[in-house]
Structures are given as structure tokens and as C-alpha cells.
Amino acid sequence: GIQVEQSPPDLILQEGANSTLRCNFSDSVNNLQWFHQNPWGQLINLFYIPSGTKQNGRLSATTVATERYSLLYISSSQTTDSGVYFCAVPTQGGSEKLVFGKGTKLTVNP
Amino acid sequence: DSGVTQTPKHLITATGQRVTLRCSPRSGDLSVYWYQQSLDQGLQFLIQYYNGEERAKGNILERFSAQQFPDLHSELNLSSLELGDSALYFCASTPSGLGNIQYFGAGTRLSVL
């Protein structure tokens, strides 16, 4: 089945710094989702981005489907950005169940 | 708020017991997915229902079962619980399950003591 790899596994930043998180996937996909899991465990949808670039405030994401990767950019990071960031892609074949990467744990220090 | 409601938020029980987790999808969504997040396995797909019918199964244990009711809410039943079943259980819904964004509930945190 499809494999999803995220890097780096851990990232520690000072408030105000910028960061780039990467998601590689092993097969062609027709969509991709980025999530933020906050310290309370909630999974928050950030982006649904099958291709191209999207922006939402200080966050933006780019997916290059032909090269099988996606990037999540966080600018001017805040302590509330801390948590784990997951990317997930659907399997093919009618179900489209999501396959998740192992996540990037981001810690933003004041 | 994703519009997906999961109850209860927390559940503490003992080994050998049985519990039921409930999920109400977003209004109009026909497809419901269940996922398990454990420390050692990460986020894994368990099972999907579409309009009352089982559509796909993942690494779901035989001790676990699910169903989707005519009003489209879903229940995940976990029986003969073991310590290793302690995890966060998420439900997600989409309108049709094809090419749609999946919206996740807040999860049920299960602790088996």
C-alpha cells in the first residue's frame, strides 16, 4: 500500500521563527490533507491540497503531485502552533481511507 | 468545530469489559470512517461505512465491530478489552467518501486499566 513519510520527526523553534515541514508519499494521489493535532488531542483540518499552493494566514501548503511531496510552511510561529502535524493521503480503489504519516512534533518556545 | 460529534470524550474501564463509542457525522454526510491512534501504531484506519453499509475494513480486531444506523450515526463496539486497546479513537465523515475532505471529530480517549 501507499507509504507516507514526514520529516523532520521533531522540531523546536523560538517564537517568531519560520519552519517547513515535509511529506513524501510513495504513489500518485488525488488529494492530500494536512492536520494539526493540538495538545488536547484534537485533529484540526489545516489544508486539503491535491496540488498547487494554498494559504491560510501564517500557514501555507504546497503539493507537487508529480514529484510526490507536499510542504507545510509556518511563518512567524507562535506557542499555539505547538503540537503534532500530520499529512494524510487516501488509498485508491473506492474507499479513500486515509493513510497517515507519523507526524512532525513541533514545539514553539516563548 | 468540524461538525462531527463523538461521545463520550473520555472512557475509563477495566480489562475484559465492553464499551461503545458513538459518532454523529456532519449533517448530510453519508460516509463514516473510524481511526485508532495509539502510541506505538500511530493513526490507523479501522473501518468505513457508507449509507449504512460496510465499505472497507482495515486492521480492525475481531473483538471490535461497528455499525451505521439509518439516521447515519455510527457506533464502534470494543469488547474483551485489553490494556493495549487504550488509545484515541477518531471518527471522520465525508459526503460520499470519494475525493472529499474528511472532517474529524474530537475523539474518544479510551483508557483500559
PDB file of C-alpha atoms in Angstrom:
ATOM      1  CA  GLY A   1       0.000   0.000   0.000  1.00  0.00           C
ATOM      2  CA  ILE A   2       0.918   3.641  -0.152  1.00  0.00           C
ATOM      3  CA  GLN A   3       3.610   4.874   2.247  1.00  0.00           C
ATOM      4  CA  VAL A   4       3.724   8.335   3.785  1.00  0.00           C
ATOM      5  CA  GLU A   5       6.875   9.760   5.330  1.00  0.00           C
ATOM      6  CA  GLN A   6       7.165  13.016   7.217  1.00  0.00           C
ATOM      7  CA  SER A   7      10.222  14.993   8.172  1.00  0.00           C
ATOM      8  CA  PRO A   8      11.596  16.116  10.459  1.00  0.00           C
ATOM      9  CA  PRO A   9      10.118  13.984  13.246  1.00  0.00           C
ATOM     10  CA  ASP A  10      10.770  16.719  15.811  1.00  0.00           C
ATOM     11  CA  LEU A  11      11.246  20.445  15.505  1.00  0.00           C
ATOM     12  CA  ILE A  12      11.920  23.003  18.230  1.00  0.00           C
ATOM     13  CA  LEU A  13      11.604  26.705  17.415  1.00  0.00           C
ATOM     14  CA  GLN A  14      11.678  30.023  19.119  1.00  0.00           C
ATOM     15  CA  GLU A  15       8.574  32.128  18.790  1.00  0.00           C
ATOM     16  CA  GLY A  16       8.697  34.168  15.608  1.00  0.00           C
ATOM     17  CA  ALA A  17      10.748  31.681  13.604  1.00  0.00           C
ATOM     18  CA  ASN A  18       9.665  30.133  10.311  1.00  0.00           C
ATOM     19  CA  SER A  19       9.599  26.426   9.503  1.00  0.00           C
ATOM     20  CA  THR A  20       8.986  23.970   6.682  1.00  0.00           C
ATOM     21  CA  LEU A  21       7.544  20.503   7.215  1.00  0.00           C
ATOM     22  CA  ARG A  22       7.747  17.897   4.502  1.00  0.00           C
ATOM     23  CA  CYS A  23       5.509  14.987   3.499  1.00  0.00           C
ATOM     24  CA  ASN A  24       6.603  12.408   0.904  1.00  0.00           C
ATOM     25  CA  PHE A  25       4.266   9.777  -0.467  1.00  0.00           C
ATOM     26  CA  SER A  26       5.083   6.669  -2.456  1.00  0.00           C
ATOM     27  CA  ASP A  27       2.335   6.644  -5.076  1.00  0.00           C
ATOM     28  CA  SER A  28       0.211   9.079  -7.028  1.00  0.00           C
ATOM     29  CA  VAL A  29      -2.687  10.545  -5.068  1.00  0.00           C
ATOM     30  CA  ASN A  30      -5.735  12.598  -5.910  1.00  0.00           C
ATOM     31  CA  ASN A  31      -5.761  14.557  -2.702  1.00  0.00           C
ATOM     32  CA  LEU A  32      -3.793  15.249   0.442  1.00  0.00           C
ATOM     33  CA  GLN A  33      -4.740  16.652   3.826  1.00  0.00           C
ATOM     34  CA  TRP A  34      -2.660  18.401   6.485  1.00  0.00           C
ATOM     35  CA  PHE A  35      -3.778  18.271  10.101  1.00  0.00           C
ATOM     36  CA  HIS A  36      -2.667  19.841  13.355  1.00  0.00           C
ATOM     37  CA  GLN A  37      -3.149  17.764  16.490  1.00  0.00           C
ATOM     38  CA  ASN A  38      -3.236  20.103  19.448  1.00  0.00           C
ATOM     39  CA  PRO A  39      -2.063  19.179  22.947  1.00  0.00           C
ATOM     40  CA  TRP A  40      -5.647  18.143  23.831  1.00  0.00           C
ATOM     41  CA  GLY A  41      -5.597  15.552  21.052  1.00  0.00           C
ATOM     42  CA  GLN A  42      -7.968  17.232  18.625  1.00  0.00           C
ATOM     43  CA  LEU A  43      -7.206  16.807  14.921  1.00  0.00           C
ATOM     44  CA  ILE A  44      -7.740  20.103  13.171  1.00  0.00           C
ATOM     45  CA  ASN A  45      -8.008  20.264   9.376  1.00  0.00           C
ATOM     46  CA  LEU A  46      -5.467  22.704   8.004  1.00  0.00           C
ATOM     47  CA  PHE A  47      -5.449  22.117   4.269  1.00  0.00           C
ATOM     48  CA  TYR A  48      -6.999  19.936   1.640  1.00  0.00           C
ATOM     49  CA  ILE A  49      -4.485  20.317  -1.149  1.00  0.00           C
ATOM     50  CA  PRO A  50      -4.280  17.794  -4.009  1.00  0.00           C
ATOM     51  CA  SER A  51      -1.946  20.095  -5.939  1.00  0.00           C
ATOM     52  CA  GLY A  52      -0.740  23.668  -6.075  1.00  0.00           C
ATOM     53  CA  THR A  53      -0.439  26.126  -3.215  1.00  0.00           C
ATOM     54  CA  LYS A  54      -2.907  27.336  -0.621  1.00  0.00           C
ATOM     55  CA  GLN A  55      -2.524  29.916   2.111  1.00  0.00           C
ATOM     56  CA  ASN A  56      -4.375  30.467   5.348  1.00  0.00           C
ATOM     57  CA  GLY A  57      -2.956  33.248   7.466  1.00  0.00           C
ATOM     58  CA  ARG A  58       0.536  32.373   8.617  1.00  0.00           C
ATOM     59  CA  LEU A  59       0.263  28.868   7.195  1.00  0.00           C
ATOM     60  CA  SER A  60       0.622  27.790   3.628  1.00  0.00           C
ATOM     61  CA  ALA A  61       0.952  24.452   1.872  1.00  0.00           C
ATOM     62  CA  THR A  62       2.248  23.324  -1.476  1.00  0.00           C
ATOM     63  CA  THR A  63       1.728  19.937  -3.076  1.00  0.00           C
ATOM     64  CA  VAL A  64       3.738  18.806  -6.100  1.00  0.00           C
ATOM     65  CA  ALA A  65       1.794  15.715  -7.040  1.00  0.00           C
ATOM     66  CA  THR A  66       4.075  14.744  -9.937  1.00  0.00           C
ATOM     67  CA  GLU A  67       7.030  14.577  -7.557  1.00  0.00           C
ATOM     68  CA  ARG A  68       5.011  13.051  -4.721  1.00  0.00           C
ATOM     69  CA  TYR A  69       5.596  15.515  -1.946  1.00  0.00           C
ATOM     70  CA  SER A  70       3.898  18.280  -0.028  1.00  0.00           C
ATOM     71  CA  LEU A  71       5.298  21.072   2.126  1.00  0.00           C
ATOM     72  CA  LEU A  72       3.693  22.917   5.011  1.00  0.00           C
ATOM     73  CA  TYR A  73       5.108  26.345   5.806  1.00  0.00           C
ATOM     74  CA  ILE A  74       4.596  28.027   9.140  1.00  0.00           C
ATOM     75  CA  SER A  75       5.708  31.630   9.356  1.00  0.00           C
ATOM     76  CA  SER A  76       6.181  33.782  12.464  1.00  0.00           C
ATOM     77  CA  SER A  77       5.458  30.779  14.667  1.00  0.00           C
ATOM     78  CA  GLN A  78       3.518  31.196  17.916  1.00  0.00           C
ATOM     79  CA  THR A  79       3.397  28.989  21.004  1.00  0.00           C
ATOM     80  CA  THR A  80      -0.127  27.962  19.998  1.00  0.00           C
ATOM     81  CA  ASP A  81       1.345  26.349  16.880  1.00  0.00           C
ATOM     82  CA  SER A  82       2.860  23.646  19.086  1.00  0.00           C
ATOM     83  CA  GLY A  83       1.565  20.143  18.574  1.00  0.00           C
ATOM     84  CA  VAL A  84       1.908  17.402  16.010  1.00  0.00           C
ATOM     85  CA  TYR A  85       1.396  17.985  12.304  1.00  0.00           C
ATOM     86  CA  PHE A  86       0.188  15.100  10.177  1.00  0.00           C
ATOM     87  CA  CYS A  87      -0.222  14.693   6.482  1.00  0.00           C
ATOM     88  CA  ALA A  88      -2.543  12.029   5.128  1.00  0.00           C
ATOM     89  CA  VAL A  89      -3.357  10.690   1.694  1.00  0.00           C
ATOM     90  CA  PRO A  90      -6.239   8.478   0.570  1.00  0.00           C
ATOM     91  CA  THR A  91      -5.849   4.976  -0.759  1.00  0.00           C
ATOM     92  CA  GLN A  92      -7.227   4.242  -4.200  1.00  0.00           C
ATOM     93  CA  GLY A  93      -9.959   1.792  -5.025  1.00  0.00           C
ATOM     94  CA  GLY A  94     -13.227   3.209  -3.776  1.00  0.00           C
ATOM     95  CA  SER A  95     -12.726   3.625  -0.050  1.00  0.00           C
ATOM     96  CA  GLU A  96     -10.295   6.522   0.120  1.00  0.00           C
ATOM     97  CA  LYS A  97      -9.422   5.696   3.687  1.00  0.00           C
ATOM     98  CA  LEU A  98      -6.602   7.930   4.833  1.00  0.00           C
ATOM     99  CA  VAL A  99      -3.037   6.752   5.352  1.00  0.00           C
ATOM    100  CA  PHE A 100      -1.219   8.996   7.810  1.00  0.00           C
ATOM    101  CA  GLY A 101       2.426   9.805   8.230  1.00  0.00           C
ATOM    102  CA  LYS A 102       3.985   9.508  11.671  1.00  0.00           C
ATOM    103  CA  GLY A 103       3.828  13.258  12.125  1.00  0.00           C
ATOM    104  CA  THR A 104       6.177  16.127  12.940  1.00  0.00           C
ATOM    105  CA  LYS A 105       6.141  17.197  16.574  1.00  0.00           C
ATOM    106  CA  LEU A 106       6.568  20.967  16.739  1.00  0.00           C
ATOM    107  CA  THR A 107       7.470  22.777  19.926  1.00  0.00           C
ATOM    108  CA  VAL A 108       7.462  26.570  19.861  1.00  0.00           C
ATOM    109  CA  ASN A 109       9.144  28.145  22.858  1.00  0.00           C
ATOM    110  CA  PRO A 110       8.353  31.684  24.041  1.00  0.00           C
TER     111      PRO A 110
ATOM    112  CA  ASP B   1     -15.960  22.908  15.154  1.00  0.00           C
ATOM    113  CA  SER B   2     -15.836  20.177  12.480  1.00  0.00           C
ATOM    114  CA  GLY B   3     -19.498  19.279  12.827  1.00  0.00           C
ATOM    115  CA  VAL B   4     -18.623  15.683  13.731  1.00  0.00           C
ATOM    116  CA  THR B   5     -19.667  14.759  17.268  1.00  0.00           C
ATOM    117  CA  GLN B   6     -18.116  11.946  19.263  1.00  0.00           C
ATOM    118  CA  THR B   7     -19.220  10.736  22.674  1.00  0.00           C
ATOM    119  CA  PRO B   8     -18.013  10.157  25.253  1.00  0.00           C
ATOM    120  CA  LYS B   9     -14.855  12.289  25.307  1.00  0.00           C
ATOM    121  CA  HIS B  10     -13.175  10.068  27.863  1.00  0.00           C
ATOM    122  CA  LEU B  11     -13.783   6.498  28.894  1.00  0.00           C
ATOM    123  CA  ILE B  12     -12.019   4.605  31.656  1.00  0.00           C
ATOM    124  CA  THR B  13     -12.735   0.936  32.015  1.00  0.00           C
ATOM    125  CA  ALA B  14     -11.183  -2.352  33.067  1.00  0.00           C
ATOM    126  CA  THR B  15      -9.741  -5.234  31.099  1.00  0.00           C
ATOM    127  CA  GLY B  16     -12.332  -7.678  29.848  1.00  0.00           C
ATOM    128  CA  GLN B  17     -15.082  -5.077  29.639  1.00  0.00           C
ATOM    129  CA  ARG B  18     -17.082  -3.892  26.617  1.00  0.00           C
ATOM    130  CA  VAL B  19     -17.625  -0.275  25.557  1.00  0.00           C
ATOM    131  CA  THR B  20     -19.484   1.571  22.826  1.00  0.00           C
ATOM    132  CA  LEU B  21     -18.202   4.724  21.155  1.00  0.00           C
ATOM    133  CA  ARG B  22     -20.655   6.901  19.301  1.00  0.00           C
ATOM    134  CA  CYS B  23     -20.199   9.181  16.306  1.00  0.00           C
ATOM    135  CA  SER B  24     -22.640  11.603  14.705  1.00  0.00           C
ATOM    136  CA  PRO B  25     -21.389  12.704  11.279  1.00  0.00           C
ATOM    137  CA  ARG B  26     -21.791  16.151   9.763  1.00  0.00           C
ATOM    138  CA  SER B  27     -25.283  16.837   8.518  1.00  0.00           C
ATOM    139  CA  GLY B  28     -25.775  15.143   5.163  1.00  0.00           C
ATOM    140  CA  ASP B  29     -22.540  13.155   5.214  1.00  0.00           C
ATOM    141  CA  LEU B  30     -23.127   9.544   4.215  1.00  0.00           C
ATOM    142  CA  SER B  31     -19.665   8.134   4.835  1.00  0.00           C
ATOM    143  CA  VAL B  32     -18.156   7.489   8.270  1.00  0.00           C
ATOM    144  CA  TYR B  33     -14.616   6.355   8.980  1.00  0.00           C
ATOM    145  CA  TRP B  34     -13.158   5.123  12.280  1.00  0.00           C
ATOM    146  CA  TYR B  35      -9.473   5.530  13.109  1.00  0.00           C
ATOM    147  CA  GLN B  36      -7.385   4.475  16.100  1.00  0.00           C
ATOM    148  CA  GLN B  37      -4.410   6.450  17.367  1.00  0.00           C
ATOM    149  CA  SER B  38      -2.096   4.540  19.683  1.00  0.00           C
ATOM    150  CA  LEU B  39       1.412   5.402  20.815  1.00  0.00           C
ATOM    151  CA  ASP B  40       3.051   2.501  19.008  1.00  0.00           C
ATOM    152  CA  GLN B  41       0.916   2.263  15.844  1.00  0.00           C
ATOM    153  CA  GLY B  42       0.169   5.896  15.098  1.00  0.00           C
ATOM    154  CA  LEU B  43      -3.084   6.804  13.321  1.00  0.00           C
ATOM    155  CA  GLN B  44      -4.612   3.771  11.638  1.00  0.00           C
ATOM    156  CA  PHE B  45      -7.803   3.200   9.724  1.00  0.00           C
ATOM    157  CA  LEU B  46     -10.215   0.715  11.291  1.00  0.00           C
ATOM    158  CA  ILE B  47     -13.425   0.612   9.275  1.00  0.00           C
ATOM    159  CA  GLN B  48     -15.639   2.638   6.931  1.00  0.00           C
ATOM    160  CA  TYR B  49     -19.396   2.726   6.496  1.00  0.00           C
ATOM    161  CA  TYR B  50     -21.302   4.336   3.660  1.00  0.00           C
ATOM    162  CA  ASN B  51     -25.033   4.904   3.990  1.00  0.00           C
ATOM    163  CA  GLY B  52     -25.444   2.007   6.399  1.00  0.00           C
ATOM    164  CA  GLU B  53     -23.234  -0.486   4.570  1.00  0.00           C
ATOM    165  CA  GLU B  54     -19.700  -1.526   5.435  1.00  0.00           C
ATOM    166  CA  ARG B  55     -17.422  -0.298   2.635  1.00  0.00           C
ATOM    167  CA  ALA B  56     -13.866  -1.003   3.783  1.00  0.00           C
ATOM    168  CA  LYS B  57     -12.050  -2.688   6.626  1.00  0.00           C
ATOM    169  CA  GLY B  58      -8.568  -2.006   7.906  1.00  0.00           C
ATOM    170  CA  ASN B  59      -6.604  -3.588  10.720  1.00  0.00           C
ATOM    171  CA  ILE B  60      -9.653  -3.967  12.924  1.00  0.00           C
ATOM    172  CA  LEU B  61      -9.535  -6.674  15.566  1.00  0.00           C
ATOM    173  CA  GLU B  62     -12.238  -9.337  15.654  1.00  0.00           C
ATOM    174  CA  ARG B  63     -13.140  -8.109  19.149  1.00  0.00           C
ATOM    175  CA  PHE B  64     -14.150  -4.791  17.555  1.00  0.00           C
ATOM    176  CA  SER B  65     -17.267  -4.208  15.494  1.00  0.00           C
ATOM    177  CA  ALA B  66     -19.134  -1.235  14.130  1.00  0.00           C
ATOM    178  CA  GLN B  67     -22.386  -0.292  12.519  1.00  0.00           C
ATOM    179  CA  GLN B  68     -24.068   2.692  10.931  1.00  0.00           C
ATOM    180  CA  PHE B  69     -27.702   3.323  11.685  1.00  0.00           C
ATOM    181  CA  PRO B  70     -30.477   4.685   9.411  1.00  0.00           C
ATOM    182  CA  ASP B  71     -30.009   8.173  10.882  1.00  0.00           C
ATOM    183  CA  LEU B  72     -26.329   7.820   9.775  1.00  0.00           C
ATOM    184  CA  HIS B  73     -24.789   7.893  13.238  1.00  0.00           C
ATOM    185  CA  SER B  74     -22.242   5.162  13.843  1.00  0.00           C
ATOM    186  CA  GLU B  75     -21.138   3.130  16.815  1.00  0.00           C
ATOM    187  CA  LEU B  76     -17.864   1.338  17.402  1.00  0.00           C
ATOM    188  CA  ASN B  77     -18.103  -1.556  19.845  1.00  0.00           C
ATOM    189  CA  LEU B  78     -14.974  -2.774  21.593  1.00  0.00           C
ATOM    190  CA  SER B  79     -15.210  -5.960  23.621  1.00  0.00           C
ATOM    191  CA  SER B  80     -12.953  -8.118  25.812  1.00  0.00           C
ATOM    192  CA  LEU B  81     -10.820  -5.055  26.263  1.00  0.00           C
ATOM    193  CA  GLU B  82      -7.079  -5.363  26.771  1.00  0.00           C
ATOM    194  CA  LEU B  83      -4.543  -2.868  28.062  1.00  0.00           C
ATOM    195  CA  GLY B  84      -3.273  -2.409  24.509  1.00  0.00           C
ATOM    196  CA  ASP B  85      -6.661  -1.116  23.363  1.00  0.00           C
ATOM    197  CA  SER B  86      -6.022   2.115  25.239  1.00  0.00           C
ATOM    198  CA  ALA B  87      -5.948   4.759  22.522  1.00  0.00           C
ATOM    199  CA  LEU B  88      -7.658   7.744  20.975  1.00  0.00           C
ATOM    200  CA  TYR B  89     -10.477   6.718  18.675  1.00  0.00           C
ATOM    201  CA  PHE B  90     -11.496   9.159  15.971  1.00  0.00           C
ATOM    202  CA  CYS B  91     -14.467   9.263  13.707  1.00  0.00           C
ATOM    203  CA  ALA B  92     -14.445  11.188  10.429  1.00  0.00           C
ATOM    204  CA  SER B  93     -17.157  11.879   7.885  1.00  0.00           C
ATOM    205  CA  THR B  94     -17.411  12.913   4.246  1.00  0.00           C
ATOM    206  CA  PRO B  95     -20.365  13.470   1.926  1.00  0.00           C
ATOM    207  CA  SER B  96     -19.675  10.492  -0.305  1.00  0.00           C
ATOM    208  CA  GLY B  97     -16.229   9.202   0.584  1.00  0.00           C
ATOM    209  CA  LEU B  98     -14.784   9.866  -2.835  1.00  0.00           C
ATOM    210  CA  GLY B  99     -12.417  12.755  -3.361  1.00  0.00           C
ATOM    211  CA  ASN B 100     -13.720  14.628  -0.367  1.00  0.00           C
ATOM    212  CA  ILE B 101     -12.083  16.181   2.621  1.00  0.00           C
ATOM    213  CA  GLN B 102     -12.526  14.118   5.772  1.00  0.00           C
ATOM    214  CA  TYR B 103     -13.657  16.042   8.832  1.00  0.00           C
ATOM    215  CA  PHE B 104     -12.649  14.586  12.189  1.00  0.00           C
ATOM    216  CA  GLY B 105     -14.431  14.541  15.496  1.00  0.00           C
ATOM    217  CA  ALA B 106     -12.664  15.441  18.728  1.00  0.00           C
ATOM    218  CA  GLY B 107     -12.049  11.794  19.524  1.00  0.00           C
ATOM    219  CA  THR B 108     -12.798   9.460  22.401  1.00  0.00           C
ATOM    220  CA  ARG B 109      -9.879   8.762  24.708  1.00  0.00           C
ATOM    221  CA  LEU B 110     -10.153   5.190  25.985  1.00  0.00           C
ATOM    222  CA  SER B 111      -8.114   4.074  28.975  1.00  0.00           C
ATOM    223  CA  VAL B 112      -8.184   0.389  29.857  1.00  0.00           C
ATOM    224  CA  LEU B 113      -6.860  -0.284  33.360  1.00  0.00           C
TER     225      LEU B 113
END
